[in-house]
């Protein structure tokens, strides 16, 4: 999880990055658990994958 969080932090250090998307296989419970712990929101599922979205909280707070 530390490596994944480092990637998210790095991506969000760029002000142009407002959202990050991810995918995990339906049967990969470990990956889904990590994404949920990192506050990714499940946005949909298909036959094989769970699709996730994470919004930059700093951008959300300053976009008012």
XYZ file of C-alpha atoms in Angstrom, residues 7 11 32 47 51 58-59 61 63:
9
model
C 2.244 7.117 -6.611
C 0.413 12.300 -9.198
C -9.834 -3.948 -3.935
C -17.827 -9.000 -15.981
C -13.501 0.429 -11.742
C -7.165 19.523 -2.140
C -8.539 20.429 -5.564
C -11.657 22.010 -1.356
C -12.616 24.647 -6.330
